XYZ file of C-alpha atoms in Angstrom:
342
model
C 0.000 -0.011 -0.003
C 1.401 3.404 -1.004
C 1.558 6.403 1.257
C -1.398 7.968 -0.553
C -3.546 4.909 0.235
C -2.750 4.806 3.972
C -5.500 5.971 6.313
C -4.659 9.038 8.390
C -4.256 8.481 12.124
C -7.349 10.508 13.018
C -9.543 8.648 10.528
C -11.405 6.581 13.219
C -12.256 9.793 15.104
C -13.375 11.490 11.877
C -15.560 8.496 10.934
C -17.168 8.335 14.356
C -17.979 12.059 14.253
C -19.389 11.709 10.716
C -21.653 8.850 11.759
C -23.015 10.959 14.609
C -23.765 13.870 12.266
C -25.536 11.613 9.770
C -27.716 10.064 12.488
C -28.566 13.505 13.843
C -29.576 14.661 10.316
C -31.798 11.601 9.916
C -33.408 12.300 13.265
C -34.084 15.925 12.361
C -35.767 14.853 9.085
C -38.069 12.444 10.960
C -38.903 15.033 13.600
C -39.866 17.640 11.009
C -42.520 15.260 9.676
C -43.533 14.356 13.213
C -44.013 17.983 14.318
C -47.441 18.423 12.730
C -48.628 15.113 14.125
C -47.629 16.087 17.668
C -49.449 19.410 17.384
C -52.548 17.729 15.940
C -52.653 15.148 18.721
C -52.255 17.870 21.346
C -55.123 19.881 19.824
C -57.379 16.836 19.674
C -56.499 16.001 23.269
C -57.242 19.513 24.439
C -60.654 19.475 22.693
C -61.526 16.128 24.319
C -60.381 17.372 27.740
C -62.434 20.558 27.507
C -65.570 18.675 26.481
C -65.103 16.132 29.223
C -64.848 18.967 31.764
C -67.652 21.071 30.325
C -70.085 18.517 28.918
C -69.236 15.378 30.871
C -68.035 13.275 27.974
C -67.587 9.647 28.970
C -65.798 6.637 27.476
C -68.719 5.864 25.111
C -68.271 9.178 23.395
C -64.548 8.495 22.993
C -65.363 5.075 21.474
C -67.822 6.681 19.034
C -65.370 9.388 18.096
C -62.740 6.730 17.418
C -65.090 4.820 15.105
C -66.121 7.932 13.203
C -62.538 9.157 12.687
C -61.305 5.750 11.542
C -64.198 5.480 9.050
C -63.457 8.939 7.659
C -59.673 8.410 7.580
C -59.128 4.667 7.069
C -55.576 5.210 5.862
C -54.565 7.108 8.993
C -53.478 5.172 12.059
C -53.656 6.583 15.566
C -57.375 7.157 16.208
C -57.993 4.145 18.489
C -59.850 4.801 21.739
C -56.639 4.177 23.657
C -54.648 6.662 21.604
C -57.377 9.288 21.916
C -57.151 8.897 25.692
C -53.390 9.327 25.434
C -54.003 12.595 23.523
C -56.175 13.775 26.347
C -53.525 12.847 28.933
C -50.903 14.526 26.738
C -52.807 17.832 26.644
C -53.467 17.643 30.363
C -49.798 17.002 31.218
C -48.567 19.874 29.016
C -51.207 22.606 28.786
C -48.860 25.318 27.534
C -49.165 25.495 23.680
C -45.845 27.348 23.418
C -43.996 24.536 25.187
C -45.658 21.977 22.934
C -44.676 23.847 19.749
C -41.130 24.698 20.751
C -40.096 21.636 22.802
C -42.459 18.665 22.591
C -42.686 18.929 18.812
C -39.020 17.870 18.774
C -39.819 14.400 20.116
C -42.033 11.672 18.643
C -45.459 10.634 19.794
C -44.010 7.340 21.029
C -41.565 9.255 23.215
C -44.471 11.223 24.659
C -46.502 8.061 25.413
C -43.462 6.528 27.105
C -43.089 9.576 29.375
C -46.786 9.502 30.250
C -46.623 5.828 31.162
C -43.299 5.581 32.921
C -42.617 8.995 34.508
C -45.136 10.550 36.885
C -43.156 13.549 38.139
C -43.529 16.491 35.752
C -40.073 17.900 36.369
C -38.540 14.481 35.668
C -40.547 14.243 32.463
C -39.171 17.545 31.231
C -35.622 16.476 32.251
C -35.945 13.349 30.083
C -37.451 15.410 27.251
C -34.436 17.736 27.211
C -32.002 14.771 27.296
C -33.891 13.047 24.489
C -33.675 16.131 22.310
C -30.024 16.805 23.118
C -28.879 13.199 22.599
C -31.247 12.047 19.872
C -32.474 9.043 21.926
C -34.785 6.540 20.239
C -37.841 5.431 22.198
C -36.082 2.228 23.252
C -33.077 4.167 24.549
C -35.391 6.505 26.446
C -37.104 3.508 28.078
C -33.707 2.137 29.069
C -32.606 5.444 30.551
C -35.847 5.822 32.549
C -35.775 2.250 33.882
C -32.108 2.569 34.851
C -32.892 5.748 36.806
C -30.557 7.969 34.823
C -31.934 11.132 36.409
C -30.693 9.955 39.772
C -27.261 8.841 38.482
C -26.120 11.515 36.044
C -23.447 13.843 37.343
C -23.120 12.053 40.738
C -19.596 10.670 40.302
C -16.876 12.081 42.555
C -14.591 14.267 40.394
C -11.996 17.024 40.572
C -13.230 18.534 37.326
C -13.991 21.971 38.785
C -10.309 22.489 39.632
C -8.690 20.447 36.835
C -10.774 21.715 33.865
C -11.815 25.172 32.736
C -15.492 26.122 32.630
C -17.716 25.231 30.837
C -15.701 22.103 29.989
C -15.775 21.083 33.631
C -19.585 21.212 33.805
C -19.986 19.278 30.570
C -17.522 16.620 31.709
C -19.273 16.269 35.076
C -22.640 15.739 33.364
C -21.142 12.969 31.210
C -20.282 10.800 34.231
C -22.772 8.711 36.241
C -22.748 6.940 39.569
C -23.379 4.091 39.628
C -23.057 2.587 36.172
C -25.441 -0.320 35.540
C -23.877 -3.347 33.821
C -26.792 -5.768 34.249
C -26.489 -6.804 30.605
C -23.220 -8.677 31.175
C -24.549 -11.841 32.771
C -21.522 -12.329 35.044
C -21.384 -12.897 38.790
C -20.433 -10.467 41.516
C -17.112 -12.284 42.006
C -15.945 -11.706 38.407
C -12.274 -10.851 37.955
C -11.196 -7.560 36.357
C -10.187 -9.201 33.060
C -13.502 -11.100 32.981
C -15.384 -7.836 33.521
C -13.373 -6.126 30.807
C -13.873 -8.983 28.376
C -17.640 -9.041 29.017
C -17.879 -5.267 28.433
C -16.060 -5.593 25.100
C -18.328 -8.464 24.066
C -21.329 -6.262 24.852
C -19.757 -3.054 23.508
C -23.056 -1.732 22.132
C -24.774 -1.991 25.497
C -21.683 -0.626 27.203
C -21.654 2.457 24.919
C -25.351 2.947 25.612
C -24.691 2.938 29.354
C -21.694 5.289 28.998
C -23.872 7.740 27.057
C -23.901 9.621 23.772
C -20.576 10.806 22.444
C -18.232 7.940 23.407
C -16.232 6.384 20.572
C -14.400 3.143 21.451
C -10.669 3.168 20.627
C -9.450 -0.081 22.201
C -8.942 -2.254 25.274
C -5.606 -3.093 26.888
C -4.320 -0.136 24.840
C -0.513 -0.243 24.967
C 1.661 2.743 25.793
C 5.459 2.615 25.598
C 6.926 4.801 28.356
C 10.535 4.859 29.523
C 11.351 1.615 27.792
C 8.429 -0.216 29.444
C 5.019 -1.246 28.220
C 1.859 -0.141 30.021
C -1.732 -1.104 29.177
C -4.847 1.005 29.647
C -7.962 -1.098 30.384
C -10.283 0.848 28.062
C -9.628 3.880 25.892
C -12.378 6.026 24.383
C -12.657 9.381 22.634
C -15.548 11.661 23.553
C -16.875 13.651 20.609
C -18.520 16.466 22.571
C -15.704 16.907 25.069
C -13.155 16.525 22.265
C -10.912 14.560 24.570
C -9.594 11.049 25.199
C -11.240 9.172 28.037
C -9.260 6.556 29.965
C -11.296 3.985 31.904
C -9.730 1.701 34.535
C -11.807 -1.176 35.976
C -11.445 -2.291 39.593
C -13.356 -5.199 41.140
C -13.038 -3.977 44.732
C -13.443 -0.774 46.698
C -11.698 2.409 45.587
C -8.307 3.060 47.190
C -6.274 6.285 46.817
C -3.456 4.533 44.920
C -5.795 4.155 41.918
C -5.885 7.935 41.479
C -2.084 8.154 41.231
C -1.965 5.455 38.561
C -4.709 7.178 36.603
C -2.878 10.500 36.820
C 0.136 8.722 35.312
C -1.901 7.284 32.432
C -3.490 10.661 31.644
C -0.106 12.363 31.493
C 1.057 9.691 29.040
C -2.052 9.931 26.860
C -1.840 13.717 26.748
C 1.801 13.473 25.702
C 1.603 10.549 23.235
C -1.938 10.660 21.781
C -3.567 14.024 22.374
C -3.832 16.355 19.365
C -3.127 20.075 19.929
C -6.812 20.837 19.299
C -8.015 18.236 21.814
C -9.112 19.089 25.342
C -7.283 17.515 28.306
C -7.773 13.765 28.594
C -10.166 12.548 31.330
C -9.892 9.493 33.551
C -12.754 7.389 34.957
C -12.038 4.879 37.702
C -14.876 2.330 37.910
C -14.958 0.405 41.188
C -17.331 -2.073 42.734
C -17.799 0.407 45.583
C -16.368 3.643 46.892
C -16.186 5.796 49.966
C -16.970 9.263 48.625
C -14.954 11.086 51.304
C -11.822 8.987 50.572
C -12.326 9.514 46.838
C -12.665 13.292 47.294
C -9.421 13.450 49.330
C -7.594 11.299 46.761
C -8.588 13.568 43.866
C -8.326 16.945 45.602
C -4.760 17.826 44.626
C -4.507 15.765 41.440
C -3.476 17.798 38.406
C -5.360 15.695 35.828
C -9.208 15.504 35.584
C -10.355 12.259 37.162
C -13.714 10.845 38.189
C -14.515 7.938 40.500
C -17.774 6.008 40.117
C -19.268 2.691 41.147
C -20.898 0.024 39.049
C -23.558 -2.586 39.564
C -23.589 -5.958 37.792
C -27.204 -6.770 38.601
C -30.366 -4.779 39.036
C -32.043 -4.745 42.401
C -35.359 -6.025 41.074
C -36.091 -8.968 38.748
C -37.265 -7.685 35.378
C -40.700 -9.260 35.695
C -41.306 -7.230 38.852
C -40.155 -3.833 37.550
C -42.965 -1.327 37.351
C -45.352 -3.559 39.332
C -44.396 -2.556 42.841
C -46.157 0.359 44.521
C -44.493 3.753 44.628
C -43.644 5.566 47.870
C -46.663 7.855 47.355
C -48.957 4.864 46.845
C -47.626 3.173 49.998
C -48.129 6.378 52.013
C -51.651 6.729 50.660
C -52.449 3.126 51.575
C -51.037 3.606 55.110
C -53.058 6.754 55.495
C -56.281 4.892 54.638
C -55.458 2.123 57.119
C -54.652 4.583 59.908
C -57.827 6.477 59.212
Protein backbone atom coordinates (compact mmCIF):
# COMPACT_ATOMS: atom_id res chain seq x y z
CA UNK A 1 0.00 0.00 0.00
CA UNK A 2 1.41 3.41 -1.00
CA UNK A 3 1.57 6.40 1.26
CA UNK A 4 -1.40 7.98 -0.55
CA UNK A 5 -3.55 4.91 0.24
CA UNK A 6 -2.76 4.81 3.96
CA UNK A 7 -5.51 5.98 6.30
CA UNK A 8 -4.65 9.04 8.40
CA UNK A 9 -4.25 8.48 12.14
CA UNK A 10 -7.33 10.51 13.01
CA UNK A 11 -9.55 8.64 10.52
CA UNK A 12 -11.41 6.60 13.21
CA UNK A 13 -12.27 9.78 15.10
CA UNK A 14 -13.37 11.49 11.86
CA UNK A 15 -15.55 8.50 10.92
CA UNK A 16 -17.16 8.33 14.36
CA UNK A 17 -17.99 12.05 14.26
CA UNK A 18 -19.39 11.73 10.72
CA UNK A 19 -21.66 8.85 11.76
CA UNK A 20 -23.01 10.96 14.62
CA UNK A 21 -23.77 13.87 12.26
CA UNK A 22 -25.54 11.61 9.76
CA UNK A 23 -27.70 10.06 12.48
CA UNK A 24 -28.56 13.51 13.83
CA UNK A 25 -29.57 14.65 10.32
CA UNK A 26 -31.79 11.60 9.92
CA UNK A 27 -33.40 12.28 13.28
CA UNK A 28 -34.08 15.92 12.37
CA UNK A 29 -35.76 14.86 9.10
CA UNK A 30 -38.06 12.45 10.97
CA UNK A 31 -38.91 15.04 13.61
CA UNK A 32 -39.86 17.65 11.01
CA UNK A 33 -42.52 15.25 9.67
CA UNK A 34 -43.52 14.36 13.21
CA UNK A 35 -44.00 17.98 14.31
CA UNK A 36 -47.44 18.44 12.73
CA UNK A 37 -48.62 15.11 14.13
CA UNK A 38 -47.63 16.09 17.67
CA UNK A 39 -49.44 19.41 17.38
CA UNK A 40 -52.55 17.72 15.93
CA UNK A 41 -52.66 15.15 18.72
CA UNK A 42 -52.26 17.87 21.34
CA UNK A 43 -55.12 19.90 19.82
CA UNK A 44 -57.39 16.84 19.68
CA UNK A 45 -56.49 16.00 23.27
CA UNK A 46 -57.24 19.52 24.43
CA UNK A 47 -60.66 19.48 22.70
CA UNK A 48 -61.53 16.14 24.32
CA UNK A 49 -60.38 17.36 27.74
CA UNK A 50 -62.42 20.56 27.51
CA UNK A 51 -65.56 18.68 26.48
CA UNK A 52 -65.10 16.13 29.23
CA UNK A 53 -64.85 18.95 31.76
CA UNK A 54 -67.66 21.09 30.33
CA UNK A 55 -70.08 18.52 28.92
CA UNK A 56 -69.22 15.37 30.87
CA UNK A 57 -68.05 13.26 27.96
CA UNK A 58 -67.58 9.64 28.97
CA UNK A 59 -65.80 6.64 27.48
CA UNK A 60 -68.71 5.86 25.12
CA UNK A 61 -68.28 9.20 23.39
CA UNK A 62 -64.55 8.49 22.99
CA UNK A 63 -65.36 5.08 21.48
CA UNK A 64 -67.83 6.67 19.04
CA UNK A 65 -65.36 9.39 18.11
CA UNK A 66 -62.74 6.73 17.41
CA UNK A 67 -65.09 4.81 15.11
CA UNK A 68 -66.12 7.93 13.20
CA UNK A 69 -62.55 9.15 12.69
CA UNK A 70 -61.32 5.75 11.53
CA UNK A 71 -64.19 5.48 9.04
CA UNK A 72 -63.45 8.95 7.66
CA UNK A 73 -59.66 8.42 7.57
CA UNK A 74 -59.12 4.66 7.09
CA UNK A 75 -55.58 5.20 5.86
CA UNK A 76 -54.56 7.11 9.00
CA UNK A 77 -53.48 5.18 12.08
CA UNK A 78 -53.67 6.58 15.58
CA UNK A 79 -57.37 7.14 16.22
CA UNK A 80 -57.99 4.15 18.47
CA UNK A 81 -59.86 4.81 21.74
CA UNK A 82 -56.64 4.16 23.66
CA UNK A 83 -54.66 6.67 21.60
CA UNK A 84 -57.39 9.29 21.92
CA UNK A 85 -57.15 8.90 25.70
CA UNK A 86 -53.39 9.33 25.43
CA UNK A 87 -54.01 12.57 23.50
CA UNK A 88 -56.19 13.78 26.35
CA UNK A 89 -53.52 12.87 28.92
CA UNK A 90 -50.90 14.54 26.73
CA UNK A 91 -52.81 17.83 26.63
CA UNK A 92 -53.47 17.66 30.37
CA UNK A 93 -49.79 17.01 31.20
CA UNK A 94 -48.55 19.89 29.02
CA UNK A 95 -51.23 22.60 28.80
CA UNK A 96 -48.86 25.30 27.53
CA UNK A 97 -49.16 25.49 23.69
CA UNK A 98 -45.85 27.34 23.41
CA UNK A 99 -43.98 24.54 25.18
CA UNK A 100 -45.68 21.98 22.94
CA UNK A 101 -44.68 23.84 19.77
CA UNK A 102 -41.13 24.69 20.76
CA UNK A 103 -40.10 21.64 22.81
CA UNK A 104 -42.47 18.68 22.59
CA UNK A 105 -42.69 18.92 18.81
CA UNK A 106 -39.03 17.86 18.77
CA UNK A 107 -39.83 14.39 20.13
CA UNK A 108 -42.02 11.67 18.65
CA UNK A 109 -45.46 10.63 19.80
CA UNK A 110 -44.01 7.32 21.03
CA UNK A 111 -41.57 9.25 23.22
CA UNK A 112 -44.48 11.22 24.67
CA UNK A 113 -46.49 8.07 25.42
CA UNK A 114 -43.46 6.53 27.12
CA UNK A 115 -43.09 9.57 29.37
CA UNK A 116 -46.78 9.52 30.25
CA UNK A 117 -46.62 5.83 31.15
CA UNK A 118 -43.30 5.59 32.93
CA UNK A 119 -42.60 9.00 34.51
CA UNK A 120 -45.13 10.54 36.88
CA UNK A 121 -43.15 13.55 38.12
CA UNK A 122 -43.53 16.50 35.75
CA UNK A 123 -40.05 17.91 36.37
CA UNK A 124 -38.55 14.49 35.69
CA UNK A 125 -40.55 14.25 32.46
CA UNK A 126 -39.15 17.54 31.24
CA UNK A 127 -35.63 16.47 32.26
CA UNK A 128 -35.94 13.35 30.09
CA UNK A 129 -37.44 15.40 27.24
CA UNK A 130 -34.44 17.73 27.22
CA UNK A 131 -32.00 14.78 27.31
CA UNK A 132 -33.90 13.05 24.50
CA UNK A 133 -33.67 16.12 22.30
CA UNK A 134 -30.02 16.80 23.12
CA UNK A 135 -28.88 13.20 22.60
CA UNK A 136 -31.24 12.03 19.87
CA UNK A 137 -32.48 9.05 21.92
CA UNK A 138 -34.78 6.55 20.25
CA UNK A 139 -37.84 5.43 22.20
CA UNK A 140 -36.08 2.22 23.26
CA UNK A 141 -33.08 4.17 24.54
CA UNK A 142 -35.40 6.51 26.44
CA UNK A 143 -37.09 3.50 28.07
CA UNK A 144 -33.69 2.14 29.07
CA UNK A 145 -32.60 5.46 30.56
CA UNK A 146 -35.84 5.82 32.55
CA UNK A 147 -35.78 2.24 33.87
CA UNK A 148 -32.11 2.55 34.85
CA UNK A 149 -32.89 5.74 36.81
CA UNK A 150 -30.55 7.97 34.82
CA UNK A 151 -31.95 11.14 36.39
CA UNK A 152 -30.69 9.94 39.79
CA UNK A 153 -27.27 8.85 38.49
CA UNK A 154 -26.12 11.51 36.05
CA UNK A 155 -23.44 13.85 37.35
CA UNK A 156 -23.12 12.06 40.73
CA UNK A 157 -19.59 10.67 40.31
CA UNK A 158 -16.87 12.08 42.55
CA UNK A 159 -14.59 14.27 40.41
CA UNK A 160 -12.00 17.02 40.58
CA UNK A 161 -13.22 18.55 37.31
CA UNK A 162 -14.00 21.96 38.78
CA UNK A 163 -10.31 22.48 39.63
CA UNK A 164 -8.70 20.44 36.83
CA UNK A 165 -10.77 21.70 33.87
CA UNK A 166 -11.81 25.17 32.74
CA UNK A 167 -15.49 26.13 32.63
CA UNK A 168 -17.71 25.24 30.83
CA UNK A 169 -15.68 22.11 29.98
CA UNK A 170 -15.78 21.06 33.63
CA UNK A 171 -19.59 21.23 33.81
CA UNK A 172 -19.99 19.27 30.57
CA UNK A 173 -17.52 16.63 31.72
CA UNK A 174 -19.27 16.28 35.08
CA UNK A 175 -22.64 15.75 33.36
CA UNK A 176 -21.14 12.98 31.21
CA UNK A 177 -20.28 10.80 34.23
CA UNK A 178 -22.76 8.72 36.24
CA UNK A 179 -22.75 6.94 39.56
CA UNK A 180 -23.38 4.09 39.64
CA UNK A 181 -23.07 2.59 36.18
CA UNK A 182 -25.45 -0.32 35.54
CA UNK A 183 -23.89 -3.36 33.82
CA UNK A 184 -26.80 -5.78 34.25
CA UNK A 185 -26.49 -6.81 30.59
CA UNK A 186 -23.21 -8.68 31.19
CA UNK A 187 -24.55 -11.84 32.77
CA UNK A 188 -21.53 -12.33 35.04
CA UNK A 189 -21.38 -12.89 38.79
CA UNK A 190 -20.44 -10.46 41.52
CA UNK A 191 -17.12 -12.29 42.01
CA UNK A 192 -15.95 -11.71 38.43
CA UNK A 193 -12.27 -10.84 37.96
CA UNK A 194 -11.20 -7.56 36.35
CA UNK A 195 -10.19 -9.20 33.06
CA UNK A 196 -13.50 -11.10 32.97
CA UNK A 197 -15.39 -7.83 33.53
CA UNK A 198 -13.37 -6.12 30.81
CA UNK A 199 -13.88 -9.00 28.37
CA UNK A 200 -17.64 -9.01 29.01
CA UNK A 201 -17.87 -5.26 28.43
CA UNK A 202 -16.06 -5.59 25.09
CA UNK A 203 -18.33 -8.47 24.07
CA UNK A 204 -21.32 -6.26 24.86
CA UNK A 205 -19.77 -3.06 23.52
CA UNK A 206 -23.05 -1.73 22.12
CA UNK A 207 -24.78 -2.00 25.50
CA UNK A 208 -21.67 -0.62 27.19
CA UNK A 209 -21.65 2.45 24.92
CA UNK A 210 -25.36 2.95 25.61
CA UNK A 211 -24.69 2.95 29.35
CA UNK A 212 -21.70 5.29 28.99
CA UNK A 213 -23.87 7.75 27.06
CA UNK A 214 -23.91 9.62 23.78
CA UNK A 215 -20.57 10.80 22.44
CA UNK A 216 -18.24 7.95 23.41
CA UNK A 217 -16.23 6.37 20.56
CA UNK A 218 -14.40 3.14 21.45
CA UNK A 219 -10.67 3.18 20.64
CA UNK A 220 -9.47 -0.08 22.20
CA UNK A 221 -8.95 -2.26 25.27
CA UNK A 222 -5.60 -3.09 26.87
CA UNK A 223 -4.32 -0.14 24.84
CA UNK A 224 -0.52 -0.24 24.97
CA UNK A 225 1.66 2.75 25.78
CA UNK A 226 5.45 2.62 25.60
CA UNK A 227 6.92 4.79 28.36
CA UNK A 228 10.54 4.87 29.52
CA UNK A 229 11.34 1.62 27.79
CA UNK A 230 8.44 -0.22 29.45
CA UNK A 231 5.00 -1.25 28.21
CA UNK A 232 1.86 -0.15 30.03
CA UNK A 233 -1.74 -1.10 29.19
CA UNK A 234 -4.86 1.00 29.65
CA UNK A 235 -7.95 -1.10 30.38
CA UNK A 236 -10.29 0.84 28.07
CA UNK A 237 -9.63 3.88 25.89
CA UNK A 238 -12.37 6.04 24.39
CA UNK A 239 -12.66 9.39 22.64
CA UNK A 240 -15.56 11.68 23.56
CA UNK A 241 -16.87 13.66 20.60
CA UNK A 242 -18.53 16.47 22.59
CA UNK A 243 -15.71 16.89 25.08
CA UNK A 244 -13.14 16.53 22.27
CA UNK A 245 -10.92 14.55 24.58
CA UNK A 246 -9.59 11.05 25.20
CA UNK A 247 -11.25 9.18 28.06
CA UNK A 248 -9.26 6.56 29.96
CA UNK A 249 -11.29 3.99 31.93
CA UNK A 250 -9.75 1.71 34.53
CA UNK A 251 -11.81 -1.18 35.96
CA UNK A 252 -11.45 -2.30 39.58
CA UNK A 253 -13.35 -5.19 41.14
CA UNK A 254 -13.03 -3.97 44.72
CA UNK A 255 -13.44 -0.78 46.70
CA UNK A 256 -11.70 2.41 45.59
CA UNK A 257 -8.32 3.07 47.20
CA UNK A 258 -6.26 6.29 46.82
CA UNK A 259 -3.47 4.54 44.92
CA UNK A 260 -5.80 4.15 41.93
CA UNK A 261 -5.89 7.94 41.47
CA UNK A 262 -2.08 8.15 41.23
CA UNK A 263 -1.96 5.46 38.57
CA UNK A 264 -4.72 7.17 36.59
CA UNK A 265 -2.88 10.50 36.82
CA UNK A 266 0.15 8.73 35.31
CA UNK A 267 -1.91 7.29 32.43
CA UNK A 268 -3.49 10.65 31.64
CA UNK A 269 -0.10 12.35 31.49
CA UNK A 270 1.06 9.70 29.04
CA UNK A 271 -2.06 9.93 26.86
CA UNK A 272 -1.84 13.72 26.75
CA UNK A 273 1.80 13.47 25.70
CA UNK A 274 1.59 10.56 23.26
CA UNK A 275 -1.94 10.66 21.78
CA UNK A 276 -3.56 14.03 22.38
CA UNK A 277 -3.84 16.35 19.36
CA UNK A 278 -3.12 20.08 19.94
CA UNK A 279 -6.80 20.84 19.30
CA UNK A 280 -8.01 18.24 21.83
CA UNK A 281 -9.12 19.09 25.34
CA UNK A 282 -7.28 17.52 28.31
CA UNK A 283 -7.78 13.78 28.60
CA UNK A 284 -10.15 12.56 31.32
CA UNK A 285 -9.91 9.50 33.55
CA UNK A 286 -12.76 7.41 34.97
CA UNK A 287 -12.04 4.87 37.70
CA UNK A 288 -14.88 2.33 37.90
CA UNK A 289 -14.95 0.41 41.19
CA UNK A 290 -17.34 -2.07 42.74
CA UNK A 291 -17.79 0.40 45.59
CA UNK A 292 -16.37 3.64 46.89
CA UNK A 293 -16.18 5.81 49.97
CA UNK A 294 -16.97 9.27 48.63
CA UNK A 295 -14.95 11.08 51.30
CA UNK A 296 -11.83 8.99 50.57
CA UNK A 297 -12.32 9.53 46.83
CA UNK A 298 -12.67 13.29 47.30
CA UNK A 299 -9.43 13.45 49.32
CA UNK A 300 -7.60 11.30 46.76
CA UNK A 301 -8.59 13.58 43.88
CA UNK A 302 -8.33 16.95 45.60
CA UNK A 303 -4.76 17.84 44.62
CA UNK A 304 -4.51 15.75 41.45
CA UNK A 305 -3.49 17.78 38.40
CA UNK A 306 -5.36 15.69 35.84
CA UNK A 307 -9.20 15.51 35.59
CA UNK A 308 -10.34 12.25 37.17
CA UNK A 309 -13.72 10.85 38.18
CA UNK A 310 -14.52 7.93 40.50
CA UNK A 311 -17.78 6.01 40.12
CA UNK A 312 -19.26 2.68 41.16
CA UNK A 313 -20.88 0.02 39.04
CA UNK A 314 -23.57 -2.59 39.57
CA UNK A 315 -23.60 -5.95 37.80
CA UNK A 316 -27.22 -6.78 38.61
CA UNK A 317 -30.37 -4.77 39.03
CA UNK A 318 -32.05 -4.73 42.40
CA UNK A 319 -35.35 -6.03 41.07
CA UNK A 320 -36.11 -8.97 38.75
CA UNK A 321 -37.25 -7.69 35.37
CA UNK A 322 -40.70 -9.27 35.69
CA UNK A 323 -41.31 -7.23 38.86
CA UNK A 324 -40.16 -3.85 37.55
CA UNK A 325 -42.97 -1.33 37.34
CA UNK A 326 -45.35 -3.56 39.34
CA UNK A 327 -44.37 -2.56 42.85
CA UNK A 328 -46.16 0.37 44.51
CA UNK A 329 -44.48 3.75 44.63
CA UNK A 330 -43.64 5.55 47.87
CA UNK A 331 -46.64 7.85 47.36
CA UNK A 332 -48.94 4.86 46.85
CA UNK A 333 -47.63 3.17 50.00
CA UNK A 334 -48.13 6.37 52.03
CA UNK A 335 -51.65 6.73 50.67
CA UNK A 336 -52.46 3.12 51.58
CA UNK A 337 -51.03 3.59 55.11
CA UNK A 338 -53.05 6.75 55.50
CA UNK A 339 -56.26 4.89 54.64
CA UNK A 340 -55.46 2.12 57.12
CA UNK A 341 -54.65 4.59 59.90
CA UNK A 342 -57.83 6.48 59.21
